[in-house]
Amino acid sequence: EPVKGVNEANGQLFRGEKHALLFLMNPGTQEISLTFELPKEFNEGREFYNGTTIKAGERTTLKLPPGEAAVYRLTRAENKGGRP
C-alpha cells in the first residue's frame, strides 16, 4: 500500500499479521528527501541495513542518494517484539 506523503514510486508498506515492511527507495538520478509518519498501529521500526529506529506518530525525514533504498521492519503495537 502507499505510504502517506511519499510518492508510490518511492515507498510502499507491506503489512503482515504482526509485522510490516516499509520500503523506501530512490530510483532516480538525484538525491531525494522523503518525509513520512509511521502509522500509529506500530510501536517502532528498525532499518534493516543500518539499525536506525523510527517511532509511531513521529514525522521522519530520510535522505536517499540515487539508487539507494531503506527497509524498515515494523512491529505492531500489540506484538511486543516477537518474531513474525
PDB file of N, CA and C in Angstrom, residues 11-83:
ATOM      1  N   GLY A  11       7.968   4.615  -2.242  1.00  0.00           N
ATOM      2  CA  GLY A  11       7.711   3.946  -0.981  1.00  0.00           C
ATOM      3  C   GLY A  11       6.455   3.106  -1.000  1.00  0.00           C
ATOM      4  N   GLN A  12       6.526   1.965  -0.324  1.00  0.00           N
ATOM      5  CA  GLN A  12       5.388   1.062  -0.190  1.00  0.00           C
ATOM      6  C   GLN A  12       5.444   0.403   1.178  1.00  0.00           C
ATOM      7  N   LEU A  13       4.266   0.124   1.720  1.00  0.00           N
ATOM      8  CA  LEU A  13       4.139  -0.549   3.002  1.00  0.00           C
ATOM      9  C   LEU A  13       3.465  -1.894   2.764  1.00  0.00           C
ATOM     10  N   PHE A  14       4.086  -2.956   3.250  1.00  0.00           N
ATOM     11  CA  PHE A  14       3.546  -4.310   3.112  1.00  0.00           C
ATOM     12  C   PHE A  14       3.245  -4.826   4.513  1.00  0.00           C
ATOM     13  N   ARG A  15       1.961  -5.056   4.804  1.00  0.00           N
ATOM     14  CA  ARG A  15       1.524  -5.442   6.147  1.00  0.00           C
ATOM     15  C   ARG A  15       1.364  -6.953   6.290  1.00  0.00           C
ATOM     16  N   GLY A  16       1.781  -7.438   7.447  1.00  0.00           N
ATOM     17  CA  GLY A  16       1.543  -8.813   7.842  1.00  0.00           C
ATOM     18  C   GLY A  16       0.679  -8.801   9.084  1.00  0.00           C
ATOM     19  N   GLU A  17       0.474  -9.972   9.670  1.00  0.00           N
ATOM     20  CA  GLU A  17      -0.383 -10.057  10.857  1.00  0.00           C
ATOM     21  C   GLU A  17       0.232  -9.333  12.059  1.00  0.00           C
ATOM     22  N   LYS A  18       1.528  -9.511  12.288  1.00  0.00           N
ATOM     23  CA  LYS A  18       2.184  -8.918  13.452  1.00  0.00           C
ATOM     24  C   LYS A  18       3.253  -7.894  13.088  1.00  0.00           C
ATOM     25  N   HIS A  19       3.708  -7.918  11.862  1.00  0.00           N
ATOM     26  CA  HIS A  19       4.778  -7.025  11.422  1.00  0.00           C
ATOM     27  C   HIS A  19       4.447  -6.468  10.043  1.00  0.00           C
ATOM     28  N   ALA A  20       5.221  -5.474   9.659  1.00  0.00           N
ATOM     29  CA  ALA A  20       5.094  -4.917   8.316  1.00  0.00           C
ATOM     30  C   ALA A  20       6.492  -4.521   7.852  1.00  0.00           C
ATOM     31  N   LEU A  21       6.643  -4.393   6.550  1.00  0.00           N
ATOM     32  CA  LEU A  21       7.889  -3.908   5.968  1.00  0.00           C
ATOM     33  C   LEU A  21       7.593  -2.613   5.236  1.00  0.00           C
ATOM     34  N   LEU A  22       8.395  -1.602   5.511  1.00  0.00           N
ATOM     35  CA  LEU A  22       8.293  -0.316   4.853  1.00  0.00           C
ATOM     36  C   LEU A  22       9.503  -0.176   3.936  1.00  0.00           C
ATOM     37  N   PHE A  23       9.245  -0.131   2.630  1.00  0.00           N
ATOM     38  CA  PHE A  23      10.308   0.011   1.644  1.00  0.00           C
ATOM     39  C   PHE A  23      10.323   1.446   1.142  1.00  0.00           C
ATOM     40  N   LEU A  24      11.471   2.094   1.225  1.00  0.00           N
ATOM     41  CA  LEU A  24      11.655   3.430   0.681  1.00  0.00           C
ATOM     42  C   LEU A  24      12.817   3.361  -0.290  1.00  0.00           C
ATOM     43  N   MET A  25      12.660   3.938  -1.483  1.00  0.00           N
ATOM     44  CA  MET A  25      13.702   3.799  -2.492  1.00  0.00           C
ATOM     45  C   MET A  25      13.821   5.049  -3.345  1.00  0.00           C
ATOM     46  N   ASN A  26      14.979   5.212  -3.940  1.00  0.00           N
ATOM     47  CA  ASN A  26      15.235   6.315  -4.855  1.00  0.00           C
ATOM     48  C   ASN A  26      15.717   5.754  -6.185  1.00  0.00           C
ATOM     49  N   PRO A  27      14.791   5.543  -7.126  1.00  0.00           N
ATOM     50  CA  PRO A  27      15.192   5.029  -8.436  1.00  0.00           C
ATOM     51  C   PRO A  27      15.738   6.118  -9.360  1.00  0.00           C
ATOM     52  N   GLY A  28      15.765   7.356  -8.887  1.00  0.00           N
ATOM     53  CA  GLY A  28      16.182   8.483  -9.716  1.00  0.00           C
ATOM     54  C   GLY A  28      17.684   8.677  -9.785  1.00  0.00           C
ATOM     55  N   THR A  29      18.064   9.818 -10.356  1.00  0.00           N
ATOM     56  CA  THR A  29      19.485  10.133 -10.563  1.00  0.00           C
ATOM     57  C   THR A  29      19.986  11.243  -9.642  1.00  0.00           C
ATOM     58  N   GLN A  30      19.104  11.783  -8.771  1.00  0.00           N
ATOM     59  CA  GLN A  30      19.490  12.815  -7.811  1.00  0.00           C
ATOM     60  C   GLN A  30      19.003  12.434  -6.424  1.00  0.00           C
ATOM     61  N   GLU A  31      19.711  12.930  -5.401  1.00  0.00           N
ATOM     62  CA  GLU A  31      19.289  12.662  -4.020  1.00  0.00           C
ATOM     63  C   GLU A  31      17.873  13.187  -3.799  1.00  0.00           C
ATOM     64  N   ILE A  32      17.091  12.439  -3.020  1.00  0.00           N
ATOM     65  CA  ILE A  32      15.746  12.876  -2.662  1.00  0.00           C
ATOM     66  C   ILE A  32      15.594  12.895  -1.146  1.00  0.00           C
ATOM     67  N   SER A  33      14.610  13.640  -0.681  1.00  0.00           N
ATOM     68  CA  SER A  33      14.276  13.709   0.728  1.00  0.00           C
ATOM     69  C   SER A  33      12.826  13.248   0.871  1.00  0.00           C
ATOM     70  N   LEU A  34      12.600  12.206   1.659  1.00  0.00           N
ATOM     71  CA  LEU A  34      11.271  11.654   1.873  1.00  0.00           C
ATOM     72  C   LEU A  34      10.832  11.947   3.304  1.00  0.00           C
ATOM     73  N   THR A  35       9.651  12.533   3.462  1.00  0.00           N
ATOM     74  CA  THR A  35       9.108  12.811   4.792  1.00  0.00           C
ATOM     75  C   THR A  35       7.853  11.974   4.964  1.00  0.00           C
ATOM     76  N   PHE A  36       7.804  11.217   6.053  1.00  0.00           N
ATOM     77  CA  PHE A  36       6.688  10.298   6.284  1.00  0.00           C
ATOM     78  C   PHE A  36       6.458  10.135   7.774  1.00  0.00           C
ATOM     79  N   GLU A  37       5.309   9.564   8.109  1.00  0.00           N
ATOM     80  CA  GLU A  37       4.976   9.279   9.500  1.00  0.00           C
ATOM     81  C   GLU A  37       4.581   7.825   9.611  1.00  0.00           C
ATOM     82  N   LEU A  38       5.162   7.128  10.552  1.00  0.00           N
ATOM     83  CA  LEU A  38       4.839   5.723  10.792  1.00  0.00           C
ATOM     84  C   LEU A  38       3.430   5.625  11.352  1.00  0.00           C
ATOM     85  N   PRO A  39       2.564   4.777  10.771  1.00  0.00           N
ATOM     86  CA  PRO A  39       1.199   4.637  11.296  1.00  0.00           C
ATOM     87  C   PRO A  39       1.211   4.294  12.784  1.00  0.00           C
ATOM     88  N   LYS A  40       0.258   4.837  13.527  1.00  0.00           N
ATOM     89  CA  LYS A  40       0.222   4.666  14.988  1.00  0.00           C
ATOM     90  C   LYS A  40      -0.018   3.236  15.443  1.00  0.00           C
ATOM     91  N   GLU A  41      -0.417   2.347  14.546  1.00  0.00           N
ATOM     92  CA  GLU A  41      -0.641   0.952  14.934  1.00  0.00           C
ATOM     93  C   GLU A  41       0.674   0.211  15.190  1.00  0.00           C
ATOM     94  N   PHE A  42       1.800   0.858  14.906  1.00  0.00           N
ATOM     95  CA  PHE A  42       3.115   0.253  15.114  1.00  0.00           C
ATOM     96  C   PHE A  42       3.833   0.928  16.267  1.00  0.00           C
ATOM     97  N   ASN A  43       4.620   0.137  17.024  1.00  0.00           N
ATOM     98  CA  ASN A  43       5.440   0.703  18.097  1.00  0.00           C
ATOM     99  C   ASN A  43       6.625   1.449  17.521  1.00  0.00           C
ATOM    100  N   GLU A  44       7.360   0.776  16.654  1.00  0.00           N
ATOM    101  CA  GLU A  44       8.574   1.346  16.081  1.00  0.00           C
ATOM    102  C   GLU A  44       8.955   0.562  14.839  1.00  0.00           C
ATOM    103  N   GLY A  45       9.940   1.091  14.157  1.00  0.00           N
ATOM    104  CA  GLY A  45      10.504   0.403  13.009  1.00  0.00           C
ATOM    105  C   GLY A  45      12.015   0.429  13.105  1.00  0.00           C
ATOM    106  N   ARG A  46      12.646  -0.649  12.716  1.00  0.00           N
ATOM    107  CA  ARG A  46      14.111  -0.722  12.726  1.00  0.00           C
ATOM    108  C   ARG A  46      14.577  -0.932  11.291  1.00  0.00           C
ATOM    109  N   GLU A  47      15.508  -0.057  10.859  1.00  0.00           N
ATOM    110  CA  GLU A  47      16.018  -0.134   9.493  1.00  0.00           C
ATOM    111  C   GLU A  47      16.880  -1.378   9.347  1.00  0.00           C
ATOM    112  N   PHE A  48      16.633  -2.160   8.318  1.00  0.00           N
ATOM    113  CA  PHE A  48      17.276  -3.454   8.121  1.00  0.00           C
ATOM    114  C   PHE A  48      18.785  -3.338   7.929  1.00  0.00           C
ATOM    115  N   TYR A  49      19.240  -2.354   7.161  1.00  0.00           N
ATOM    116  CA  TYR A  49      20.658  -2.260   6.803  1.00  0.00           C
ATOM    117  C   TYR A  49      21.527  -1.591   7.860  1.00  0.00           C
ATOM    118  N   ASN A  50      21.016  -0.536   8.534  1.00  0.00           N
ATOM    119  CA  ASN A  50      21.885   0.176   9.475  1.00  0.00           C
ATOM    120  C   ASN A  50      21.368   0.203  10.917  1.00  0.00           C
ATOM    121  N   GLY A  51      20.175  -0.353  11.179  1.00  0.00           N
ATOM    122  CA  GLY A  51      19.682  -0.475  12.548  1.00  0.00           C
ATOM    123  C   GLY A  51      19.050   0.759  13.152  1.00  0.00           C
ATOM    124  N   THR A  52      18.954   1.872  12.422  1.00  0.00           N
ATOM    125  CA  THR A  52      18.315   3.059  12.989  1.00  0.00           C
ATOM    126  C   THR A  52      16.838   2.773  13.236  1.00  0.00           C
ATOM    127  N   THR A  53      16.257   3.490  14.198  1.00  0.00           N
ATOM    128  CA  THR A  53      14.859   3.254  14.544  1.00  0.00           C
ATOM    129  C   THR A  53      14.005   4.485  14.269  1.00  0.00           C
ATOM    130  N   ILE A  54      12.713   4.227  14.019  1.00  0.00           N
ATOM    131  CA  ILE A  54      11.714   5.276  13.908  1.00  0.00           C
ATOM    132  C   ILE A  54      10.566   4.860  14.817  1.00  0.00           C
ATOM    133  N   LYS A  55       9.829   5.845  15.343  1.00  0.00           N
ATOM    134  CA  LYS A  55       8.746   5.550  16.283  1.00  0.00           C
ATOM    135  C   LYS A  55       7.397   5.978  15.703  1.00  0.00           C
ATOM    136  N   ALA A  56       6.358   5.291  16.120  1.00  0.00           N
ATOM    137  CA  ALA A  56       4.997   5.584  15.664  1.00  0.00           C
ATOM    138  C   ALA A  56       4.625   7.025  15.988  1.00  0.00           C
ATOM    139  N   GLY A  57       3.969   7.677  15.043  1.00  0.00           N
ATOM    140  CA  GLY A  57       3.497   9.030  15.246  1.00  0.00           C
ATOM    141  C   GLY A  57       4.530  10.115  15.033  1.00  0.00           C
ATOM    142  N   GLU A  58       5.802   9.768  14.919  1.00  0.00           N
ATOM    143  CA  GLU A  58       6.842  10.765  14.688  1.00  0.00           C
ATOM    144  C   GLU A  58       7.002  11.005  13.196  1.00  0.00           C
ATOM    145  N   ARG A  59       7.149  12.257  12.830  1.00  0.00           N
ATOM    146  CA  ARG A  59       7.406  12.615  11.442  1.00  0.00           C
ATOM    147  C   ARG A  59       8.899  12.425  11.194  1.00  0.00           C
ATOM    148  N   THR A  60       9.233  11.651  10.166  1.00  0.00           N
ATOM    149  CA  THR A  60      10.622  11.300   9.865  1.00  0.00           C
ATOM    150  C   THR A  60      10.978  11.785   8.474  1.00  0.00           C
ATOM    151  N   THR A  61      12.172  12.351   8.340  1.00  0.00           N
ATOM    152  CA  THR A  61      12.685  12.742   7.029  1.00  0.00           C
ATOM    153  C   THR A  61      13.925  11.910   6.746  1.00  0.00           C
ATOM    154  N   LEU A  62      13.943  11.311   5.578  1.00  0.00           N
ATOM    155  CA  LEU A  62      15.037  10.441   5.167  1.00  0.00           C
ATOM    156  C   LEU A  62      15.595  10.942   3.842  1.00  0.00           C
ATOM    157  N   LYS A  63      16.906  11.121   3.773  1.00  0.00           N
ATOM    158  CA  LYS A  63      17.561  11.490   2.520  1.00  0.00           C
ATOM    159  C   LYS A  63      18.140  10.232   1.894  1.00  0.00           C
ATOM    160  N   LEU A  64      17.817  10.021   0.623  1.00  0.00           N
ATOM    161  CA  LEU A  64      18.310   8.844  -0.094  1.00  0.00           C
ATOM    162  C   LEU A  64      19.066   9.265  -1.345  1.00  0.00           C
ATOM    163  N   PRO A  65      20.332   8.851  -1.460  1.00  0.00           N
ATOM    164  CA  PRO A  65      21.096   9.101  -2.681  1.00  0.00           C
ATOM    165  C   PRO A  65      20.494   8.300  -3.844  1.00  0.00           C
ATOM    166  N   PRO A  66      20.848   8.643  -5.069  1.00  0.00           N
ATOM    167  CA  PRO A  66      20.335   7.905  -6.229  1.00  0.00           C
ATOM    168  C   PRO A  66      20.635   6.411  -6.120  1.00  0.00           C
ATOM    169  N   GLY A  67      19.632   5.595  -6.420  1.00  0.00           N
ATOM    170  CA  GLY A  67      19.799   4.142  -6.427  1.00  0.00           C
ATOM    171  C   GLY A  67      19.798   3.481  -5.061  1.00  0.00           C
ATOM    172  N   GLU A  68      19.641   4.243  -4.009  1.00  0.00           N
ATOM    173  CA  GLU A  68      19.671   3.680  -2.653  1.00  0.00           C
ATOM    174  C   GLU A  68      18.270   3.353  -2.156  1.00  0.00           C
ATOM    175  N   ALA A  69      18.204   2.525  -1.105  1.00  0.00           N
ATOM    176  CA  ALA A  69      16.927   2.135  -0.521  1.00  0.00           C
ATOM    177  C   ALA A  69      17.080   1.994   0.990  1.00  0.00           C
ATOM    178  N   ALA A  70      15.961   2.084   1.691  1.00  0.00           N
ATOM    179  CA  ALA A  70      15.896   1.819   3.126  1.00  0.00           C
ATOM    180  C   ALA A  70      14.716   0.881   3.334  1.00  0.00           C
ATOM    181  N   VAL A  71      14.893  -0.089   4.227  1.00  0.00           N
ATOM    182  CA  VAL A  71      13.835  -1.054   4.520  1.00  0.00           C
ATOM    183  C   VAL A  71      13.674  -1.114   6.035  1.00  0.00           C
ATOM    184  N   TYR A  72      12.473  -0.802   6.507  1.00  0.00           N
ATOM    185  CA  TYR A  72      12.182  -0.829   7.937  1.00  0.00           C
ATOM    186  C   TYR A  72      11.274  -2.008   8.261  1.00  0.00           C
ATOM    187  N   ARG A  73      11.631  -2.752   9.297  1.00  0.00           N
ATOM    188  CA  ARG A  73      10.764  -3.818   9.821  1.00  0.00           C
ATOM    189  C   ARG A  73       9.983  -3.192  10.958  1.00  0.00           C
ATOM    190  N   LEU A  74       8.672  -3.162  10.825  1.00  0.00           N
ATOM    191  CA  LEU A  74       7.803  -2.516  11.783  1.00  0.00           C
ATOM    192  C   LEU A  74       7.125  -3.554  12.673  1.00  0.00           C
ATOM    193  N   THR A  75       6.969  -3.225  13.947  1.00  0.00           N
ATOM    194  CA  THR A  75       6.318  -4.104  14.909  1.00  0.00           C
ATOM    195  C   THR A  75       4.989  -3.494  15.313  1.00  0.00           C
ATOM    196  N   ARG A  76       3.918  -4.257  15.182  1.00  0.00           N
ATOM    197  CA  ARG A  76       2.599  -3.768  15.603  1.00  0.00           C
ATOM    198  C   ARG A  76       2.582  -3.555  17.112  1.00  0.00           C
ATOM    199  N   ALA A  77       1.817  -2.584  17.554  1.00  0.00           N
ATOM    200  CA  ALA A  77       1.766  -2.222  18.970  1.00  0.00           C
ATOM    201  C   ALA A  77       1.378  -3.392  19.860  1.00  0.00           C
ATOM    202  N   GLU A  78       0.501  -4.275  19.401  1.00  0.00           N
ATOM    203  CA  GLU A  78       0.065  -5.393  20.238  1.00  0.00           C
ATOM    204  C   GLU A  78       1.059  -6.558  20.260  1.00  0.00           C
ATOM    205  N   ASN A  79       2.113  -6.487  19.430  1.00  0.00           N
ATOM    206  CA  ASN A  79       3.123  -7.543  19.400  1.00  0.00           C
ATOM    207  C   ASN A  79       4.401  -6.995  20.019  1.00  0.00           C
ATOM    208  N   LYS A  80       4.737  -7.427  21.199  1.00  0.00           N
ATOM    209  CA  LYS A  80       5.860  -6.860  21.960  1.00  0.00           C
ATOM    210  C   LYS A  80       7.204  -7.478  21.554  1.00  0.00           C
ATOM    211  N   GLY A  81       7.579  -7.324  20.288  1.00  0.00           N
ATOM    212  CA  GLY A  81       8.908  -7.734  19.863  1.00  0.00           C
ATOM    213  C   GLY A  81       9.046  -9.191  19.474  1.00  0.00           C
ATOM    214  N   GLY A  82       7.946  -9.916  19.385  1.00  0.00           N
ATOM    215  CA  GLY A  82       8.035 -11.322  18.980  1.00  0.00           C
ATOM    216  C   GLY A  82       8.397 -11.476  17.524  1.00  0.00           C
ATOM    217  N   ARG A  83       8.651 -12.677  17.095  1.00  0.00           N
ATOM    218  CA  ARG A  83       9.009 -12.933  15.697  1.00  0.00           C
ATOM    219  C   ARG A  83       7.740 -12.995  14.856  1.00  0.00           C
TER     220      ARG A  83
END
